[in-house]
Tab-separated table of C-alpha atoms in Angstrom:
chain	number	residue	atom	x	y	z
A	552	UNK	CA	-51.933	10.131	7.337
A	553	UNK	CA	-51.115	6.591	5.907
A	554	UNK	CA	-48.812	8.098	3.101
A	555	UNK	CA	-47.286	10.796	5.786
A	556	UNK	CA	-45.964	8.529	7.585
A	557	UNK	CA	-45.105	6.153	5.230
A	558	UNK	CA	-42.312	8.916	3.245
A	559	UNK	CA	-41.143	9.776	7.078
A	560	UNK	CA	-40.177	6.640	7.642
A	561	UNK	CA	-38.491	5.201	3.952
A	562	UNK	CA	-35.054	4.956	3.970
A	563	UNK	CA	-33.524	8.164	1.528
A	564	UNK	CA	-32.098	6.587	-1.185
A	565	UNK	CA	-28.541	6.731	-1.796
A	566	UNK	CA	-27.455	9.261	-4.934
A	567	UNK	CA	-25.011	7.446	-7.239
A	568	UNK	CA	-22.053	9.505	-8.305
A	569	UNK	CA	-20.832	8.019	-11.927
A	570	UNK	CA	-18.160	5.552	-10.853
A	571	UNK	CA	-20.000	4.383	-8.033
A	572	UNK	CA	-23.128	3.276	-11.416
A	573	UNK	CA	-19.679	1.644	-13.190
A	574	UNK	CA	-18.561	-0.631	-10.364
A	575	UNK	CA	-21.888	-1.762	-9.737
A	576	UNK	CA	-23.021	-2.844	-13.747
A	577	UNK	CA	-19.542	-4.643	-13.942
A	578	UNK	CA	-20.540	-6.907	-10.700
A	579	UNK	CA	-23.388	-7.424	-12.062
A	580	UNK	CA	-21.273	-8.687	-15.511
A	581	UNK	CA	-19.030	-10.002	-13.597
A	582	UNK	CA	-21.925	-12.306	-11.755
A	583	UNK	CA	-23.403	-13.415	-14.591
A	584	UNK	CA	-19.817	-14.966	-16.247
A	585	UNK	CA	-18.863	-15.988	-13.125
A	586	UNK	CA	-16.977	-19.370	-12.130
A	587	UNK	CA	-15.969	-19.583	-8.910
A	588	UNK	CA	-16.875	-22.100	-6.171
A	589	UNK	CA	-19.996	-21.657	-4.486
A	590	UNK	CA	-18.143	-19.825	-0.481
A	591	UNK	CA	-16.192	-18.033	-3.262
A	592	UNK	CA	-19.257	-16.795	-5.069
A	593	UNK	CA	-20.848	-16.248	-1.652
A	594	UNK	CA	-18.055	-13.875	-0.676
A	595	UNK	CA	-18.026	-12.051	-3.536
A	596	UNK	CA	-21.661	-11.297	-2.871
A	597	UNK	CA	-20.876	-10.649	0.685
A	598	UNK	CA	-18.490	-7.782	-0.153
A	599	UNK	CA	-20.255	-6.307	-2.794
A	600	UNK	CA	-23.482	-6.260	-0.952
A	601	UNK	CA	-21.254	-4.448	1.897
A	602	UNK	CA	-20.079	-1.274	-0.735
A	603	UNK	CA	-23.515	-0.924	-2.382
A	604	UNK	CA	-24.586	0.170	1.196
A	605	UNK	CA	-22.894	2.812	1.338
A	606	UNK	CA	-20.661	3.408	-1.876
A	607	UNK	CA	-17.302	4.639	-1.908
A	608	UNK	CA	-15.564	6.122	0.948
A	609	UNK	CA	-16.298	9.410	1.737
A	610	UNK	CA	-14.810	12.582	3.822
A	611	UNK	CA	-17.660	11.858	6.762
A	612	UNK	CA	-16.151	8.283	7.280
A	613	UNK	CA	-13.180	8.904	9.496
A	614	UNK	CA	-10.404	7.018	8.301
A	615	UNK	CA	-11.512	8.945	5.217
A	616	UNK	CA	-11.795	12.091	5.697
A	617	UNK	CA	-8.693	13.781	3.956
A	618	UNK	CA	-8.903	10.992	1.156
A	619	UNK	CA	-12.800	11.782	0.014
A	620	UNK	CA	-12.558	8.729	-2.907
A	621	UNK	CA	-16.414	9.670	-3.880
A	622	UNK	CA	-15.007	12.527	-5.317
A	623	UNK	CA	-11.487	11.870	-6.436
A	624	UNK	CA	-13.075	9.290	-8.473
A	625	UNK	CA	-15.101	10.745	-11.587
A	626	UNK	CA	-15.382	7.308	-13.438
A	627	UNK	CA	-13.595	3.735	-13.144
A	628	UNK	CA	-12.241	2.582	-17.096
A	629	UNK	CA	-13.519	-0.935	-18.039
A	630	UNK	CA	-12.052	-4.218	-16.201
A	631	UNK	CA	-9.088	-5.574	-17.455
A	632	UNK	CA	-9.682	-8.616	-19.803
A	633	UNK	CA	-6.256	-10.078	-18.837
A	634	UNK	CA	-2.772	-8.941	-20.714
A	635	UNK	CA	-1.797	-8.938	-24.342
A	636	UNK	CA	1.462	-10.973	-24.741
A	637	UNK	CA	2.793	-9.304	-27.457
A	638	UNK	CA	1.950	-5.430	-25.584
A	639	UNK	CA	2.981	-6.714	-21.828
A	640	UNK	CA	6.170	-7.676	-23.619
A	641	UNK	CA	7.116	-4.463	-24.269
A	642	UNK	CA	6.778	-2.613	-20.731
A	643	UNK	CA	7.562	-5.995	-18.853
A	644	UNK	CA	11.256	-4.225	-18.691
A	645	UNK	CA	12.135	-3.824	-14.664
A	646	UNK	CA	12.912	0.223	-14.085
A	647	UNK	CA	16.254	0.543	-14.388
A	648	UNK	CA	17.013	1.516	-10.964
A	649	UNK	CA	16.006	-2.903	-9.920
A	650	UNK	CA	18.346	-3.724	-13.117
A	651	UNK	CA	20.164	-4.534	-11.056
A	652	UNK	CA	18.249	-6.468	-8.395
A	653	UNK	CA	19.317	-10.274	-8.588
A	654	UNK	CA	16.227	-11.179	-7.794
A	655	UNK	CA	12.822	-13.756	-9.135
A	656	UNK	CA	10.149	-12.578	-10.008
A	657	UNK	CA	6.432	-12.797	-10.259
A	658	UNK	CA	4.990	-10.864	-13.501
A	659	UNK	CA	1.329	-9.723	-14.171
A	660	UNK	CA	0.351	-7.177	-16.660
A	661	UNK	CA	-3.279	-5.225	-17.164
A	662	UNK	CA	-4.291	-7.233	-13.448
A	663	UNK	CA	-3.378	-10.238	-14.747
A	664	UNK	CA	-0.113	-13.470	-14.525
A	665	UNK	CA	2.043	-13.504	-16.986
A	666	UNK	CA	3.696	-16.721	-17.032
A	667	UNK	CA	6.337	-16.131	-20.003
A	668	UNK	CA	7.711	-13.127	-18.974
A	669	UNK	CA	8.268	-14.944	-14.519
A	670	UNK	CA	11.006	-16.782	-13.197
A	671	UNK	CA	9.644	-18.138	-9.717
A	672	UNK	CA	9.260	-21.599	-10.757
A	673	UNK	CA	10.943	-24.287	-8.499
A	674	UNK	CA	11.994	-21.808	-5.963
A	675	UNK	CA	12.952	-24.270	-3.216
A	676	UNK	CA	10.830	-23.617	-0.080
A	677	UNK	CA	8.456	-21.487	-1.648
A	678	UNK	CA	4.972	-23.365	-3.700
A	679	UNK	CA	3.592	-20.354	-5.873
A	680	UNK	CA	0.289	-20.786	-7.499
A	681	UNK	CA	-2.114	-18.141	-8.699
A	682	UNK	CA	-5.187	-17.241	-7.848
A	683	UNK	CA	-7.129	-17.074	-10.266
A	684	UNK	CA	-6.379	-20.715	-11.175
A	685	UNK	CA	-6.988	-20.800	-7.166
A	686	UNK	CA	-10.564	-19.536	-7.792
A	687	UNK	CA	-12.579	-22.131	-9.538
A	688	UNK	CA	-10.924	-25.064	-7.487
A	689	UNK	CA	-12.667	-25.521	-4.371
A	690	UNK	CA	-13.352	-23.726	-1.443
A	691	UNK	CA	-10.096	-24.088	0.305
A	692	UNK	CA	-8.898	-20.531	-0.765
A	693	UNK	CA	-12.081	-18.744	-0.137
A	694	UNK	CA	-11.544	-19.469	3.735
A	695	UNK	CA	-8.090	-18.086	3.870
A	696	UNK	CA	-9.136	-15.071	1.950
A	697	UNK	CA	-10.142	-11.990	4.393
A	698	UNK	CA	-10.478	-13.973	7.226
A	699	UNK	CA	-7.012	-11.801	9.102
A	700	UNK	CA	-8.244	-9.082	11.807
A	701	UNK	CA	-8.646	-5.585	9.824
A	702	UNK	CA	-9.972	-7.164	6.643
A	703	UNK	CA	-13.485	-6.464	6.148
A	704	UNK	CA	-13.489	-3.802	7.519
A	705	UNK	CA	-12.402	-0.944	5.269
A	706	UNK	CA	-14.256	-0.362	2.161
A	707	UNK	CA	-11.681	-0.573	-0.627
A	708	UNK	CA	-10.626	-3.560	1.078
A	709	UNK	CA	-14.109	-5.419	0.691
A	710	UNK	CA	-14.341	-3.652	-2.974
A	711	UNK	CA	-11.171	-5.625	-3.827
A	712	UNK	CA	-13.183	-8.929	-2.412
A	713	UNK	CA	-16.122	-8.356	-5.130
A	714	UNK	CA	-13.446	-7.936	-7.941
A	715	UNK	CA	-10.628	-9.908	-7.383
A	716	UNK	CA	-9.668	-11.324	-10.549
A	717	UNK	CA	-6.072	-13.054	-9.605
A	718	UNK	CA	-2.385	-12.581	-7.606
A	719	UNK	CA	-0.288	-14.814	-5.969
A	720	UNK	CA	-1.194	-17.589	-3.887
A	721	UNK	CA	2.567	-18.414	-2.241
A	722	UNK	CA	3.700	-20.203	0.705
A	723	UNK	CA	7.796	-20.147	2.654
A	724	UNK	CA	7.918	-22.700	3.555
A	725	UNK	CA	8.694	-23.433	7.498
A	726	UNK	CA	12.281	-23.327	8.617
A	727	UNK	CA	13.417	-22.331	4.649
A	728	UNK	CA	15.655	-18.867	3.530
A	729	UNK	CA	15.275	-18.132	0.387
A	730	UNK	CA	18.313	-16.705	-0.940
A	731	UNK	CA	17.087	-13.920	-2.738
A	732	UNK	CA	14.284	-11.423	-2.909
A	733	UNK	CA	11.573	-12.528	-4.926
A	734	UNK	CA	9.415	-9.720	-6.383
A	735	UNK	CA	5.920	-9.381	-7.442
A	736	UNK	CA	5.453	-6.589	-10.466
A	737	UNK	CA	2.405	-4.654	-11.238
A	738	UNK	CA	2.401	-3.394	-14.702
A	739	UNK	CA	0.063	-1.487	-16.936
A	740	UNK	CA	0.912	-2.596	-20.860
A	741	UNK	CA	-1.285	1.514	-22.158
A	742	UNK	CA	-5.159	0.445	-21.911
A	743	UNK	CA	-7.259	3.180	-19.268
A	744	UNK	CA	-8.076	-0.136	-17.092
A	745	UNK	CA	-8.843	-1.022	-13.770
A	746	UNK	CA	-6.811	-4.076	-12.432
A	747	UNK	CA	-7.845	-5.889	-8.972
A	748	UNK	CA	-5.267	-8.229	-7.344
A	749	UNK	CA	-5.697	-9.961	-4.294
A	750	UNK	CA	-2.128	-11.427	-3.158
A	751	UNK	CA	-2.183	-14.497	0.112
A	752	UNK	CA	1.383	-14.641	1.337
A	753	UNK	CA	1.531	-17.164	4.602
A	754	UNK	CA	5.569	-17.489	6.165
A	755	UNK	CA	6.002	-20.619	8.399
A	756	UNK	CA	7.384	-21.094	11.339
A	757	UNK	CA	11.412	-19.602	11.012
A	758	UNK	CA	11.361	-18.853	7.601
A	759	UNK	CA	13.048	-16.174	6.784
A	760	UNK	CA	12.764	-14.168	3.134
A	761	UNK	CA	12.307	-10.459	0.824
A	762	UNK	CA	9.395	-9.370	-1.187
A	763	UNK	CA	9.349	-6.669	-3.128
A	764	UNK	CA	6.441	-4.973	-4.260
A	765	UNK	CA	6.385	-3.234	-7.911
A	766	UNK	CA	3.619	-1.288	-9.063
A	767	UNK	CA	4.666	1.275	-12.392
A	768	UNK	CA	2.388	2.539	-15.602
A	769	UNK	CA	2.461	4.991	-18.277
A	770	UNK	CA	2.368	8.323	-17.904
A	771	UNK	CA	-0.774	9.561	-20.310
A	772	UNK	CA	-3.108	7.038	-19.640
A	773	UNK	CA	-5.714	6.665	-16.445
A	774	UNK	CA	-5.980	3.398	-15.084
A	775	UNK	CA	-7.616	2.061	-11.694
A	776	UNK	CA	-5.300	-0.708	-9.294
A	777	UNK	CA	-6.855	-1.727	-5.918
A	778	UNK	CA	-4.074	-4.804	-4.701
A	779	UNK	CA	-4.549	-6.400	-1.331
A	780	UNK	CA	-1.956	-8.467	0.470
A	781	UNK	CA	-2.632	-10.614	3.147
A	782	UNK	CA	0.337	-11.782	4.565
A	783	UNK	CA	0.936	-14.569	7.525
A	784	UNK	CA	3.819	-13.985	9.491
A	785	UNK	CA	4.784	-17.110	11.547
A	786	UNK	CA	6.055	-17.815	14.705
A	787	UNK	CA	9.880	-16.207	14.657
A	788	UNK	CA	9.632	-16.145	11.230
A	789	UNK	CA	11.705	-12.888	9.623
A	790	UNK	CA	10.244	-11.077	6.674
A	791	UNK	CA	11.311	-7.788	4.840
A	792	UNK	CA	8.025	-6.210	2.296
A	793	UNK	CA	9.484	-3.613	0.024
A	794	UNK	CA	6.721	-1.530	-2.357
A	795	UNK	CA	7.735	0.813	-5.078
A	796	UNK	CA	4.970	2.721	-6.197
A	797	UNK	CA	6.357	4.800	-8.936
A	798	UNK	CA	2.806	4.446	-10.808
A	799	UNK	CA	1.875	7.118	-14.193
A	800	UNK	CA	0.737	10.491	-13.557
A	801	UNK	CA	-3.236	9.703	-14.229
A	802	UNK	CA	-3.202	6.359	-11.972
A	803	UNK	CA	-5.324	5.705	-9.172
A	804	UNK	CA	-3.321	3.473	-7.134
A	805	UNK	CA	-4.891	1.784	-4.176
A	806	UNK	CA	-2.658	-1.021	-2.143
A	807	UNK	CA	-3.020	-2.231	0.753
A	808	UNK	CA	-1.178	-4.419	3.779
A	809	UNK	CA	-3.243	-6.800	6.318
A	810	UNK	CA	-0.310	-8.706	8.061
A	811	UNK	CA	-0.835	-10.952	11.146
A	812	UNK	CA	2.503	-11.432	13.357
A	813	UNK	CA	3.087	-14.162	15.156
A	814	UNK	CA	5.503	-14.996	18.211
A	815	UNK	CA	8.991	-13.367	17.905
A	816	UNK	CA	7.992	-13.191	14.025
A	817	UNK	CA	9.769	-9.927	12.119
A	818	UNK	CA	8.605	-7.366	9.643
A	819	UNK	CA	10.837	-4.974	8.348
A	820	UNK	CA	8.130	-2.859	5.802
A	821	UNK	CA	8.973	-0.244	3.269
A	822	UNK	CA	7.125	1.692	0.791
A	823	UNK	CA	7.929	4.640	-1.422
A	824	UNK	CA	5.371	6.382	-3.174
A	825	UNK	CA	6.824	8.321	-6.522
A	826	UNK	CA	3.836	8.219	-8.316
A	827	UNK	CA	-0.044	8.182	-9.532
A	828	UNK	CA	-2.493	11.490	-9.199
A	829	UNK	CA	-4.466	9.312	-6.307
A	830	UNK	CA	-2.757	6.775	-3.970
A	831	UNK	CA	-4.012	6.091	-1.006
A	832	UNK	CA	-2.012	2.646	0.914
A	833	UNK	CA	-2.690	1.377	4.267
A	834	UNK	CA	-1.145	-1.068	6.453
A	835	UNK	CA	-3.116	-2.880	9.149
A	836	UNK	CA	-1.053	-5.256	11.349
A	837	UNK	CA	-1.948	-7.199	13.984
A	838	UNK	CA	0.606	-8.633	16.776
A	839	UNK	CA	-1.086	-11.951	17.723
A	840	UNK	CA	2.332	-13.824	19.556
A	841	UNK	CA	4.125	-11.989	22.118
A	842	UNK	CA	7.613	-10.090	21.286
A	843	UNK	CA	6.849	-9.643	17.193
A	844	UNK	CA	8.252	-6.430	16.102
A	845	UNK	CA	7.337	-4.013	13.515
A	846	UNK	CA	9.319	-1.781	11.659
A	847	UNK	CA	7.153	0.284	9.054
A	848	UNK	CA	8.822	3.309	6.848
A	849	UNK	CA	8.393	5.029	4.031
A	850	UNK	CA	8.742	7.977	1.697
A	851	UNK	CA	6.688	10.259	-0.216
A	852	UNK	CA	7.407	12.314	-2.995
A	853	UNK	CA	5.148	14.568	-4.639
A	854	UNK	CA	3.785	17.217	-7.464
A	855	UNK	CA	1.741	18.881	-9.495
A	856	UNK	CA	-1.791	18.037	-8.195
A	857	UNK	CA	-0.837	14.138	-6.511
A	858	UNK	CA	-2.303	13.054	-3.529
A	859	UNK	CA	-1.566	10.985	-1.626
A	860	UNK	CA	-2.177	9.224	1.791
A	861	UNK	CA	-0.328	6.729	4.016
A	862	UNK	CA	-2.771	5.039	6.784
A	863	UNK	CA	-1.511	2.951	9.508
A	864	UNK	CA	-3.529	0.866	11.469
A	865	UNK	CA	-0.692	-0.695	14.352
A	866	UNK	CA	-3.014	-2.781	16.785
A	867	UNK	CA	-1.304	-4.646	20.370
A	868	UNK	CA	-3.110	-7.457	20.705
A	869	UNK	CA	-0.830	-8.885	22.860
A	870	UNK	CA	2.131	-7.933	25.385
A	871	UNK	CA	5.558	-7.211	24.831
A	872	UNK	CA	5.268	-5.917	21.203
A	873	UNK	CA	7.475	-3.864	19.185
A	874	UNK	CA	6.576	-1.321	16.616
A	875	UNK	CA	8.478	2.090	15.087
A	876	UNK	CA	6.909	3.846	12.173
A	877	UNK	CA	8.344	6.066	10.539
A	878	UNK	CA	6.988	8.453	6.963
A	879	UNK	CA	8.641	11.287	5.512
A	880	UNK	CA	7.325	13.429	2.596
A	881	UNK	CA	8.732	15.700	0.243
A	882	UNK	CA	5.876	17.856	-0.998
A	883	UNK	CA	6.245	19.865	-4.049
A	884	UNK	CA	3.581	22.315	-6.326
A	885	UNK	CA	-0.031	22.339	-5.214
A	886	UNK	CA	0.111	18.318	-4.186
A	887	UNK	CA	-1.020	17.037	-0.958
A	888	UNK	CA	0.250	14.682	1.748
A	889	UNK	CA	-1.976	12.852	4.141
A	890	UNK	CA	-0.504	10.360	7.590
A	891	UNK	CA	-3.009	8.853	9.672
A	892	UNK	CA	-1.254	6.770	12.062
A	893	UNK	CA	-2.916	4.949	14.709
A	894	UNK	CA	-1.429	2.240	17.394
A	895	UNK	CA	-3.767	0.847	19.411
A	896	UNK	CA	-2.371	-1.037	22.823
A	897	UNK	CA	-5.524	-3.806	24.198
A	898	UNK	CA	-5.884	-4.481	28.127
A	899	UNK	CA	-4.074	-7.126	28.436
A	900	UNK	CA	-1.050	-5.683	25.607
A	901	UNK	CA	1.415	-5.299	28.753
A	902	UNK	CA	4.883	-4.114	28.111
A	903	UNK	CA	4.043	-2.480	24.623
A	904	UNK	CA	6.630	-0.055	23.279
A	905	UNK	CA	5.254	2.087	19.798
A	906	UNK	CA	7.215	4.843	18.458
A	907	UNK	CA	5.565	6.486	15.311
A	908	UNK	CA	6.923	9.661	13.424
A	909	UNK	CA	5.344	11.771	10.335
A	910	UNK	CA	7.622	14.859	8.714
A	911	UNK	CA	7.075	16.434	5.836
A	912	UNK	CA	8.878	19.112	3.165
A	913	UNK	CA	6.895	22.066	1.425
A	914	UNK	CA	8.922	22.888	-1.213
A	915	UNK	CA	6.391	25.508	-2.506
A	916	UNK	CA	3.194	27.756	-1.001
A	917	UNK	CA	0.527	24.692	-2.476
A	918	UNK	CA	1.970	22.485	-1.213
A	919	UNK	CA	-0.042	20.979	1.480
A	920	UNK	CA	0.947	18.264	4.785
A	921	UNK	CA	-1.797	16.651	6.697
A	922	UNK	CA	-0.839	14.315	9.799
A	923	UNK	CA	-2.884	12.773	11.935
A	924	UNK	CA	-1.198	10.941	14.374
A	925	UNK	CA	-2.981	8.470	16.991
A	926	UNK	CA	-2.802	6.361	20.213
A	927	UNK	CA	-5.559	4.597	21.782
A	928	UNK	CA	-4.021	2.819	24.751
A	929	UNK	CA	-5.906	0.449	27.205
A	930	UNK	CA	-3.355	-0.966	29.352
A	931	UNK	CA	-0.955	0.896	32.114
A	932	UNK	CA	2.252	-0.230	31.314
A	933	UNK	CA	3.749	0.613	27.697
A	934	UNK	CA	5.891	3.284	26.149
A	935	UNK	CA	4.207	4.282	23.528
A	936	UNK	CA	4.623	7.474	21.650
A	937	UNK	CA	4.388	9.702	18.628
A	938	UNK	CA	5.610	13.178	16.351
A	939	UNK	CA	4.445	14.353	13.362
A	940	UNK	CA	6.015	17.906	12.071
A	941	UNK	CA	5.243	19.467	8.233
A	942	UNK	CA	8.156	23.346	7.147
A	943	UNK	CA	10.333	23.719	5.048
A	944	UNK	CA	13.992	23.466	3.783
A	945	UNK	CA	16.430	23.726	6.769
A	946	UNK	CA	17.831	27.412	5.310
A	947	UNK	CA	20.112	27.204	7.526
A	948	UNK	CA	22.062	24.043	6.415
A	949	UNK	CA	21.327	25.091	2.279
A	950	UNK	CA	22.812	28.459	3.379
A	951	UNK	CA	26.077	26.044	4.582
A	952	UNK	CA	26.270	24.287	1.463
A	953	UNK	CA	25.612	27.067	-0.915
A	954	UNK	CA	29.498	28.964	1.448
A	955	UNK	CA	30.640	25.777	0.389
A	956	UNK	CA	30.175	26.399	-3.434
A	957	UNK	CA	27.254	24.139	-3.775
A	958	UNK	CA	24.390	25.849	-5.860
A	959	UNK	CA	20.949	26.577	-4.453
A	960	UNK	CA	19.772	23.552	-7.209
A	961	UNK	CA	22.546	21.417	-6.159
A	962	UNK	CA	21.596	21.897	-2.108
A	963	UNK	CA	18.316	21.606	-2.251
A	964	UNK	CA	18.880	18.426	-3.965
A	965	UNK	CA	20.979	16.989	-1.037
A	966	UNK	CA	19.270	17.809	1.379
A	967	UNK	CA	16.064	16.220	0.430
A	968	UNK	CA	18.401	12.835	-0.414
A	969	UNK	CA	18.908	13.815	3.258
A	970	UNK	CA	16.171	13.591	4.323
A	971	UNK	CA	14.330	11.000	3.157
A	972	UNK	CA	17.441	9.012	3.771
A	973	UNK	CA	16.820	8.113	7.088
A	974	UNK	CA	13.575	5.716	6.457
A	975	UNK	CA	15.807	4.426	2.694
A	976	UNK	CA	18.766	3.521	4.957
A	977	UNK	CA	16.772	0.990	6.972
A	978	UNK	CA	16.540	-1.200	3.890
A	979	UNK	CA	19.282	-3.948	4.772
A	980	UNK	CA	19.585	-5.164	1.213
A	981	UNK	CA	22.204	-2.194	-0.393
A	982	UNK	CA	21.115	-2.909	-3.898
A	983	UNK	CA	17.769	-2.045	-3.792
A	984	UNK	CA	18.385	0.504	-1.034
A	985	UNK	CA	20.391	2.005	-4.001
A	986	UNK	CA	17.522	1.850	-6.926
A	987	UNK	CA	14.786	3.624	-3.875
A	988	UNK	CA	17.610	6.333	-3.712
A	989	UNK	CA	18.517	6.624	-7.627
A	990	UNK	CA	14.596	6.183	-7.861
A	991	UNK	CA	14.621	9.852	-5.018
A	992	UNK	CA	17.749	11.381	-7.073
A	993	UNK	CA	15.829	11.062	-10.421
A	994	UNK	CA	13.099	12.972	-9.030
A	995	UNK	CA	15.128	15.660	-6.847
A	996	UNK	CA	16.929	16.127	-10.721
A	997	UNK	CA	13.638	16.635	-12.716
A	998	UNK	CA	12.440	19.001	-10.259
A	999	UNK	CA	16.289	20.897	-10.406
A	1000	UNK	CA	15.755	20.932	-14.494
A	1001	UNK	CA	12.213	21.838	-14.289
A	1002	UNK	CA	13.143	24.843	-12.068
A	1003	UNK	CA	15.903	26.198	-14.170
A	1004	UNK	CA	14.032	25.843	-17.552
A	1005	UNK	CA	11.484	27.793	-15.638
């Protein structure tokens, strides 16, 4: 009877997938080679224990209902061990679309910072350090990691904390205006590796700066990237963050932005998803100062069997905040697009103004779009709304263009560019905006060529 009672009360063991086994085994070797401060060791251990207790997020977790990483990730490639300079030099050239953009550049190859390929030293008003250099030196960096609201509630962010190897620790000084964008480039040299990066960016009061986060890698390589950016936009600061994800077609891309906005702070955010077999881009934004403004927009281009998930949580924790979310997706073949957006308005966050829209165009019978907009409002003096649509290209507009002598394939290209243009046109930097539209047009052109060949 005792044995029966014990059996009934015993906790069931978690059945591990191969990917989870790979990650657990990797942490053991990481711990053996640990050279971090005691505070960083504790931070990593706590984050790993949260992962080990629950495993990879799956469809029974509401936020991952449509992106079951336990099912999608069959295994995890070996951890990157630093960039080979000769190989790094071969992949370091920026995408053709971005070559006209005048910018500073911080280059990471296979998850490691490569100073020889970077040119962001001595920017007036900016201090830059690498995470790999900061981790072993005292406890100050550990105190800054994962302390923003929303940081450690997400399992992918916690997983990042356990395995992070490098990244940028950057501060923009009070009142500084940076003369040109700062690019943080993430490149993969060609080996199937897993790279984990954590960027810590603080924009002090009254400063103004633009960042580019670019992600690219080879088409025929199954690599994994988990990158988290923690961004603090202080009082009256103005920031622009543009993320361009054009990973290889076999890649797994997990990207997270965690941001807090101070009083009268402004953030313009844009994300392009145009690559990877599995991509999840998530934003956790919290208003901690009144009269702040967040505008986040995105354009997604999918084909084949690609799976892309954009997940937003915008938390209005104080009054007089304004947020705008506009995401557009174009989906072809058997690809799947997921949009999950939540606006939270806390009880005392009166005079909040929040608007969210998600729109998708399906170019084939096998394409799929899943939209899940949500509002959680606990205040009574607000103006909030959301909307979501999914459908085919407008046949009336297509017919109109064809009636003016434009071939059907060309008409579709124009309609795709116009559909995504509303999200892209909000990019203030003209050369970056042109670069993004060049990527959109190249995708549409490749689709047209494929249809013509078939």
